[in-house]
PDB file of N, CA and C in Angstrom:
ATOM      1  N   MET G  55     -23.349  25.761  -9.228  1.00  0.00           N
ATOM      2  CA  MET G  55     -23.499  24.780 -10.294  1.00  0.00           C
ATOM      3  C   MET G  55     -22.321  24.851 -11.271  1.00  0.00           C
ATOM      4  N   LYS G  56     -21.896  26.081 -11.604  1.00  0.00           N
ATOM      5  CA  LYS G  56     -20.770  26.233 -12.522  1.00  0.00           C
ATOM      6  C   LYS G  56     -19.512  25.583 -11.954  1.00  0.00           C
ATOM      7  N   LYS G  57     -19.353  25.685 -10.634  1.00  0.00           N
ATOM      8  CA  LYS G  57     -18.176  25.110  -9.988  1.00  0.00           C
ATOM      9  C   LYS G  57     -18.177  23.584 -10.123  1.00  0.00           C
ATOM     10  N   VAL G  58     -19.324  22.970  -9.944  1.00  0.00           N
ATOM     11  CA  VAL G  58     -19.446  21.516 -10.059  1.00  0.00           C
ATOM     12  C   VAL G  58     -19.146  21.069 -11.486  1.00  0.00           C
ATOM     13  N   VAL G  59     -19.677  21.777 -12.454  1.00  0.00           N
ATOM     14  CA  VAL G  59     -19.442  21.448 -13.861  1.00  0.00           C
ATOM     15  C   VAL G  59     -17.966  21.626 -14.203  1.00  0.00           C
ATOM     16  N   SER G  60     -17.355  22.688 -13.703  1.00  0.00           N
ATOM     17  CA  SER G  60     -15.933  22.933 -13.961  1.00  0.00           C
ATOM     18  C   SER G  60     -15.071  21.822 -13.374  1.00  0.00           C
ATOM     19  N   ILE G  61     -15.378  21.413 -12.159  1.00  0.00           N
ATOM     20  CA  ILE G  61     -14.627  20.325 -11.525  1.00  0.00           C
ATOM     21  C   ILE G  61     -14.809  19.031 -12.309  1.00  0.00           C
ATOM     22  N   PHE G  62     -16.017  18.758 -12.752  1.00  0.00           N
ATOM     23  CA  PHE G  62     -16.279  17.554 -13.538  1.00  0.00           C
ATOM     24  C   PHE G  62     -15.429  17.533 -14.805  1.00  0.00           C
ATOM     25  N   PHE G  63     -15.406  18.633 -15.543  1.00  0.00           N
ATOM     26  CA  PHE G  63     -14.633  18.677 -16.780  1.00  0.00           C
ATOM     27  C   PHE G  63     -13.133  18.620 -16.517  1.00  0.00           C
ATOM     28  N   LEU G  64     -12.678  19.182 -15.427  1.00  0.00           N
ATOM     29  CA  LEU G  64     -11.271  19.088 -15.060  1.00  0.00           C
ATOM     30  C   LEU G  64     -10.890  17.638 -14.768  1.00  0.00           C
ATOM     31  N   MET G  65     -11.730  16.937 -14.038  1.00  0.00           N
ATOM     32  CA  MET G  65     -11.480  15.522 -13.745  1.00  0.00           C
ATOM     33  C   MET G  65     -11.501  14.696 -15.023  1.00  0.00           C
ATOM     34  N   LEU G  66     -12.432  14.986 -15.894  1.00  0.00           N
ATOM     35  CA  LEU G  66     -12.536  14.264 -17.158  1.00  0.00           C
ATOM     36  C   LEU G  66     -11.301  14.500 -18.024  1.00  0.00           C
ATOM     37  N   ALA G  67     -10.815  15.723 -18.052  1.00  0.00           N
ATOM     38  CA  ALA G  67      -9.648  16.063 -18.873  1.00  0.00           C
ATOM     39  C   ALA G  67      -8.378  15.403 -18.352  1.00  0.00           C
ATOM     40  N   THR G  68      -8.253  15.238 -17.048  1.00  0.00           N
ATOM     41  CA  THR G  68      -7.038  14.646 -16.483  1.00  0.00           C
ATOM     42  C   THR G  68      -7.104  13.128 -16.401  1.00  0.00           C
ATOM     43  N   TRP G  69      -8.243  12.537 -16.645  1.00  0.00           N
ATOM     44  CA  TRP G  69      -8.381  11.085 -16.544  1.00  0.00           C
ATOM     45  C   TRP G  69      -7.394  10.362 -17.460  1.00  0.00           C
ATOM     46  N   GLY G  70      -7.238  10.805 -18.679  1.00  0.00           N
ATOM     47  CA  GLY G  70      -6.315  10.163 -19.614  1.00  0.00           C
ATOM     48  C   GLY G  70      -4.873  10.249 -19.158  1.00  0.00           C
ATOM     49  N   ILE G  71      -4.504  11.361 -18.567  1.00  0.00           N
ATOM     50  CA  ILE G  71      -3.144  11.519 -18.061  1.00  0.00           C
ATOM     51  C   ILE G  71      -2.910  10.570 -16.892  1.00  0.00           C
ATOM     52  N   LEU G  72      -3.875  10.444 -16.025  1.00  0.00           N
ATOM     53  CA  LEU G  72      -3.729   9.580 -14.861  1.00  0.00           C
ATOM     54  C   LEU G  72      -3.704   8.105 -15.242  1.00  0.00           C
ATOM     55  N   ARG G  73      -4.346   7.754 -16.323  1.00  0.00           N
ATOM     56  CA  ARG G  73      -4.389   6.364 -16.772  1.00  0.00           C
ATOM     57  C   ARG G  73      -3.177   5.982 -17.606  1.00  0.00           C
ATOM     58  N   ALA G  74      -2.428   6.951 -18.078  1.00  0.00           N
ATOM     59  CA  ALA G  74      -1.302   6.668 -18.972  1.00  0.00           C
ATOM     60  C   ALA G  74      -0.303   5.743 -18.284  1.00  0.00           C
ATOM     61  N   ARG G  75       0.184   4.786 -19.057  1.00  0.00           N
ATOM     62  CA  ARG G  75       1.151   3.823 -18.532  1.00  0.00           C
ATOM     63  C   ARG G  75       2.442   3.923 -19.323  1.00  0.00           C
ATOM     64  N   SER G  76       3.484   3.373 -18.754  1.00  0.00           N
ATOM     65  CA  SER G  76       4.782   3.327 -19.418  1.00  0.00           C
ATOM     66  C   SER G  76       5.153   1.879 -19.689  1.00  0.00           C
ATOM     67  N   PHE G  77       5.753   1.654 -20.850  1.00  0.00           N
ATOM     68  CA  PHE G  77       6.258   0.336 -21.221  1.00  0.00           C
ATOM     69  C   PHE G  77       7.724   0.480 -21.599  1.00  0.00           C
ATOM     70  N   TYR G  78       8.497  -0.568 -21.380  1.00  0.00           N
ATOM     71  CA  TYR G  78       9.942  -0.507 -21.585  1.00  0.00           C
ATOM     72  C   TYR G  78      10.403  -1.642 -22.482  1.00  0.00           C
ATOM     73  N   LEU G  79      11.354  -1.319 -23.356  1.00  0.00           N
ATOM     74  CA  LEU G  79      11.973  -2.305 -24.230  1.00  0.00           C
ATOM     75  C   LEU G  79      13.487  -2.128 -24.111  1.00  0.00           C
ATOM     76  N   ASP G  80      14.180  -3.207 -23.752  1.00  0.00           N
ATOM     77  CA  ASP G  80      15.635  -3.183 -23.573  1.00  0.00           C
ATOM     78  C   ASP G  80      16.211  -4.366 -24.341  1.00  0.00           C
ATOM     79  N   SER G  81      16.789  -4.094 -25.510  1.00  0.00           N
ATOM     80  CA  SER G  81      17.261  -5.179 -26.375  1.00  0.00           C
ATOM     81  C   SER G  81      18.468  -5.915 -25.800  1.00  0.00           C
ATOM     82  N   LYS G  82      19.124  -5.339 -24.820  1.00  0.00           N
ATOM     83  CA  LYS G  82      20.290  -6.001 -24.222  1.00  0.00           C
ATOM     84  C   LYS G  82      19.915  -6.818 -22.982  1.00  0.00           C
ATOM     85  N   ASN G  83      19.156  -6.226 -22.073  1.00  0.00           N
ATOM     86  CA  ASN G  83      18.865  -6.869 -20.789  1.00  0.00           C
ATOM     87  C   ASN G  83      17.404  -7.270 -20.611  1.00  0.00           C
ATOM     88  N   GLY G  84      16.571  -7.067 -21.626  1.00  0.00           N
ATOM     89  CA  GLY G  84      15.149  -7.353 -21.497  1.00  0.00           C
ATOM     90  C   GLY G  84      14.831  -8.836 -21.517  1.00  0.00           C
ATOM     91  N   ASN G  85      13.555  -9.136 -21.286  1.00  0.00           N
ATOM     92  CA  ASN G  85      13.062 -10.513 -21.268  1.00  0.00           C
ATOM     93  C   ASN G  85      11.639 -10.492 -21.821  1.00  0.00           C
ATOM     94  N   ASP G  86      11.402 -11.203 -22.905  1.00  0.00           N
ATOM     95  CA  ASP G  86      10.074 -11.200 -23.517  1.00  0.00           C
ATOM     96  C   ASP G  86       9.025 -11.920 -22.679  1.00  0.00           C
ATOM     97  N   LEU G  87       9.437 -12.608 -21.624  1.00  0.00           N
ATOM     98  CA  LEU G  87       8.468 -13.218 -20.716  1.00  0.00           C
ATOM     99  C   LEU G  87       7.998 -12.223 -19.649  1.00  0.00           C
ATOM    100  N   ALA G  88       8.665 -11.076 -19.567  1.00  0.00           N
ATOM    101  CA  ALA G  88       8.290 -10.033 -18.609  1.00  0.00           C
ATOM    102  C   ALA G  88       7.090  -9.244 -19.138  1.00  0.00           C
ATOM    103  N   ASP G  89       6.557  -8.364 -18.289  1.00  0.00           N
ATOM    104  CA  ASP G  89       5.365  -7.598 -18.702  1.00  0.00           C
ATOM    105  C   ASP G  89       5.675  -6.214 -19.265  1.00  0.00           C
ATOM    106  N   GLY G  90       6.942  -5.797 -19.272  1.00  0.00           N
ATOM    107  CA  GLY G  90       7.313  -4.520 -19.871  1.00  0.00           C
ATOM    108  C   GLY G  90       6.918  -3.299 -19.068  1.00  0.00           C
ATOM    109  N   SER G  91       6.483  -3.481 -17.823  1.00  0.00           N
ATOM    110  CA  SER G  91       5.931  -2.368 -17.045  1.00  0.00           C
ATOM    111  C   SER G  91       6.961  -1.525 -16.302  1.00  0.00           C
ATOM    112  N   THR G  92       8.176  -2.026 -16.138  1.00  0.00           N
ATOM    113  CA  THR G  92       9.246  -1.284 -15.460  1.00  0.00           C
ATOM    114  C   THR G  92      10.553  -1.529 -16.206  1.00  0.00           C
ATOM    115  N   PRO G  93      11.571  -0.710 -15.963  1.00  0.00           N
ATOM    116  CA  PRO G  93      12.863  -0.979 -16.613  1.00  0.00           C
ATOM    117  C   PRO G  93      13.415  -2.362 -16.260  1.00  0.00           C
ATOM    118  N   GLN G  94      13.137  -2.841 -15.051  1.00  0.00           N
ATOM    119  CA  GLN G  94      13.602  -4.166 -14.640  1.00  0.00           C
ATOM    120  C   GLN G  94      12.801  -5.289 -15.291  1.00  0.00           C
ATOM    121  N   LYS G  95      11.612  -4.980 -15.783  1.00  0.00           N
ATOM    122  CA  LYS G  95      10.742  -5.971 -16.427  1.00  0.00           C
ATOM    123  C   LYS G  95      10.564  -5.658 -17.908  1.00  0.00           C
ATOM    124  N   ALA G  96      11.587  -5.056 -18.509  1.00  0.00           N
ATOM    125  CA  ALA G  96      11.502  -4.620 -19.912  1.00  0.00           C
ATOM    126  C   ALA G  96      11.418  -5.802 -20.866  1.00  0.00           C
ATOM    127  N   TRP G  97      10.726  -5.576 -21.991  1.00  0.00           N
ATOM    128  CA  TRP G  97      10.724  -6.561 -23.070  1.00  0.00           C
ATOM    129  C   TRP G  97      12.068  -6.525 -23.780  1.00  0.00           C
ATOM    130  N   LYS G  98      12.384  -7.593 -24.503  1.00  0.00           N
ATOM    131  CA  LYS G  98      13.666  -7.677 -25.199  1.00  0.00           C
ATOM    132  C   LYS G  98      13.557  -7.355 -26.686  1.00  0.00           C
ATOM    133  N   THR G  99      12.479  -7.750 -27.341  1.00  0.00           N
ATOM    134  CA  THR G  99      12.410  -7.653 -28.798  1.00  0.00           C
ATOM    135  C   THR G  99      11.243  -6.788 -29.277  1.00  0.00           C
ATOM    136  N   LEU G 100      11.402  -6.271 -30.486  1.00  0.00           N
ATOM    137  CA  LEU G 100      10.308  -5.535 -31.127  1.00  0.00           C
ATOM    138  C   LEU G 100       9.138  -6.466 -31.425  1.00  0.00           C
ATOM    139  N   GLN G 101       9.420  -7.733 -31.644  1.00  0.00           N
ATOM    140  CA  GLN G 101       8.352  -8.700 -31.890  1.00  0.00           C
ATOM    141  C   GLN G 101       7.412  -8.755 -30.681  1.00  0.00           C
ATOM    142  N   LYS G 102       7.968  -8.775 -29.481  1.00  0.00           N
ATOM    143  CA  LYS G 102       7.137  -8.784 -28.271  1.00  0.00           C
ATOM    144  C   LYS G 102       6.347  -7.483 -28.150  1.00  0.00           C
ATOM    145  N   LEU G 103       6.972  -6.366 -28.483  1.00  0.00           N
ATOM    146  CA  LEU G 103       6.265  -5.082 -28.474  1.00  0.00           C
ATOM    147  C   LEU G 103       5.091  -5.121 -29.442  1.00  0.00           C
ATOM    148  N   ASN G 104       5.315  -5.618 -30.644  1.00  0.00           N
ATOM    149  CA  ASN G 104       4.237  -5.714 -31.633  1.00  0.00           C
ATOM    150  C   ASN G 104       3.119  -6.622 -31.150  1.00  0.00           C
ATOM    151  N   GLN G 105       3.458  -7.724 -30.480  1.00  0.00           N
ATOM    152  CA  GLN G 105       2.440  -8.640 -29.960  1.00  0.00           C
ATOM    153  C   GLN G 105       1.627  -7.998 -28.834  1.00  0.00           C
ATOM    154  N   SER G 106       2.206  -7.021 -28.175  1.00  0.00           N
ATOM    155  CA  SER G 106       1.568  -6.396 -27.015  1.00  0.00           C
ATOM    156  C   SER G 106       0.832  -5.104 -27.352  1.00  0.00           C
ATOM    157  N   MET G 107       0.742  -4.754 -28.613  1.00  0.00           N
ATOM    158  CA  MET G 107       0.135  -3.483 -29.003  1.00  0.00           C
ATOM    159  C   MET G 107      -1.320  -3.357 -28.566  1.00  0.00           C
ATOM    160  N   SER G 108      -2.017  -4.465 -28.367  1.00  0.00           N
ATOM    161  CA  SER G 108      -3.423  -4.379 -27.956  1.00  0.00           C
ATOM    162  C   SER G 108      -3.575  -3.797 -26.553  1.00  0.00           C
ATOM    163  N   GLN G 109      -2.553  -3.905 -25.712  1.00  0.00           N
ATOM    164  CA  GLN G 109      -2.659  -3.344 -24.363  1.00  0.00           C
ATOM    165  C   GLN G 109      -2.126  -1.917 -24.271  1.00  0.00           C
ATOM    166  N   ILE G 110      -1.515  -1.411 -25.337  1.00  0.00           N
ATOM    167  CA  ILE G 110      -0.986  -0.053 -25.354  1.00  0.00           C
ATOM    168  C   ILE G 110      -2.058   0.885 -25.902  1.00  0.00           C
ATOM    169  N   GLN G 111      -2.336   1.941 -25.147  1.00  0.00           N
ATOM    170  CA  GLN G 111      -3.411   2.873 -25.473  1.00  0.00           C
ATOM    171  C   GLN G 111      -2.838   4.257 -25.779  1.00  0.00           C
ATOM    172  N   PRO G 112      -3.620   5.116 -26.443  1.00  0.00           N
ATOM    173  CA  PRO G 112      -3.169   6.493 -26.653  1.00  0.00           C
ATOM    174  C   PRO G 112      -2.819   7.143 -25.310  1.00  0.00           C
ATOM    175  N   GLY G 113      -1.713   7.839 -25.277  1.00  0.00           N
ATOM    176  CA  GLY G 113      -1.249   8.469 -24.045  1.00  0.00           C
ATOM    177  C   GLY G 113      -0.193   7.664 -23.320  1.00  0.00           C
ATOM    178  N   ASP G 114      -0.093   6.370 -23.623  1.00  0.00           N
ATOM    179  CA  ASP G 114       0.950   5.538 -23.034  1.00  0.00           C
ATOM    180  C   ASP G 114       2.295   5.892 -23.660  1.00  0.00           C
ATOM    181  N   THR G 115       3.377   5.578 -22.954  1.00  0.00           N
ATOM    182  CA  THR G 115       4.724   5.875 -23.424  1.00  0.00           C
ATOM    183  C   THR G 115       5.521   4.587 -23.519  1.00  0.00           C
ATOM    184  N   ILE G 116       6.287   4.448 -24.598  1.00  0.00           N
ATOM    185  CA  ILE G 116       7.187   3.306 -24.761  1.00  0.00           C
ATOM    186  C   ILE G 116       8.610   3.841 -24.703  1.00  0.00           C
ATOM    187  N   PHE G 117       9.391   3.323 -23.769  1.00  0.00           N
ATOM    188  CA  PHE G 117      10.785   3.727 -23.614  1.00  0.00           C
ATOM    189  C   PHE G 117      11.685   2.658 -24.218  1.00  0.00           C
ATOM    190  N   PHE G 118      12.585   3.077 -25.102  1.00  0.00           N
ATOM    191  CA  PHE G 118      13.574   2.183 -25.698  1.00  0.00           C
ATOM    192  C   PHE G 118      14.887   2.436 -24.983  1.00  0.00           C
ATOM    193  N   MET G 119      15.424   1.419 -24.342  1.00  0.00           N
ATOM    194  CA  MET G 119      16.634   1.591 -23.543  1.00  0.00           C
ATOM    195  C   MET G 119      17.812   0.890 -24.190  1.00  0.00           C
TER     196      MET G 119
END
């Protein structure tokens, strides 16, 4: 039983890490019509980043290129 409980808590603890996403902002080569999910689909402006804050969760990373 202890093993099952330990595995459950380990899975629960790593869930946030596994769900973490990355977003990219590139003021030179970005495009605000993109989704910001890869360096090739980076946003261009801070305004777009601010508009997209509802989809950014704790644990996510924003890369400024």
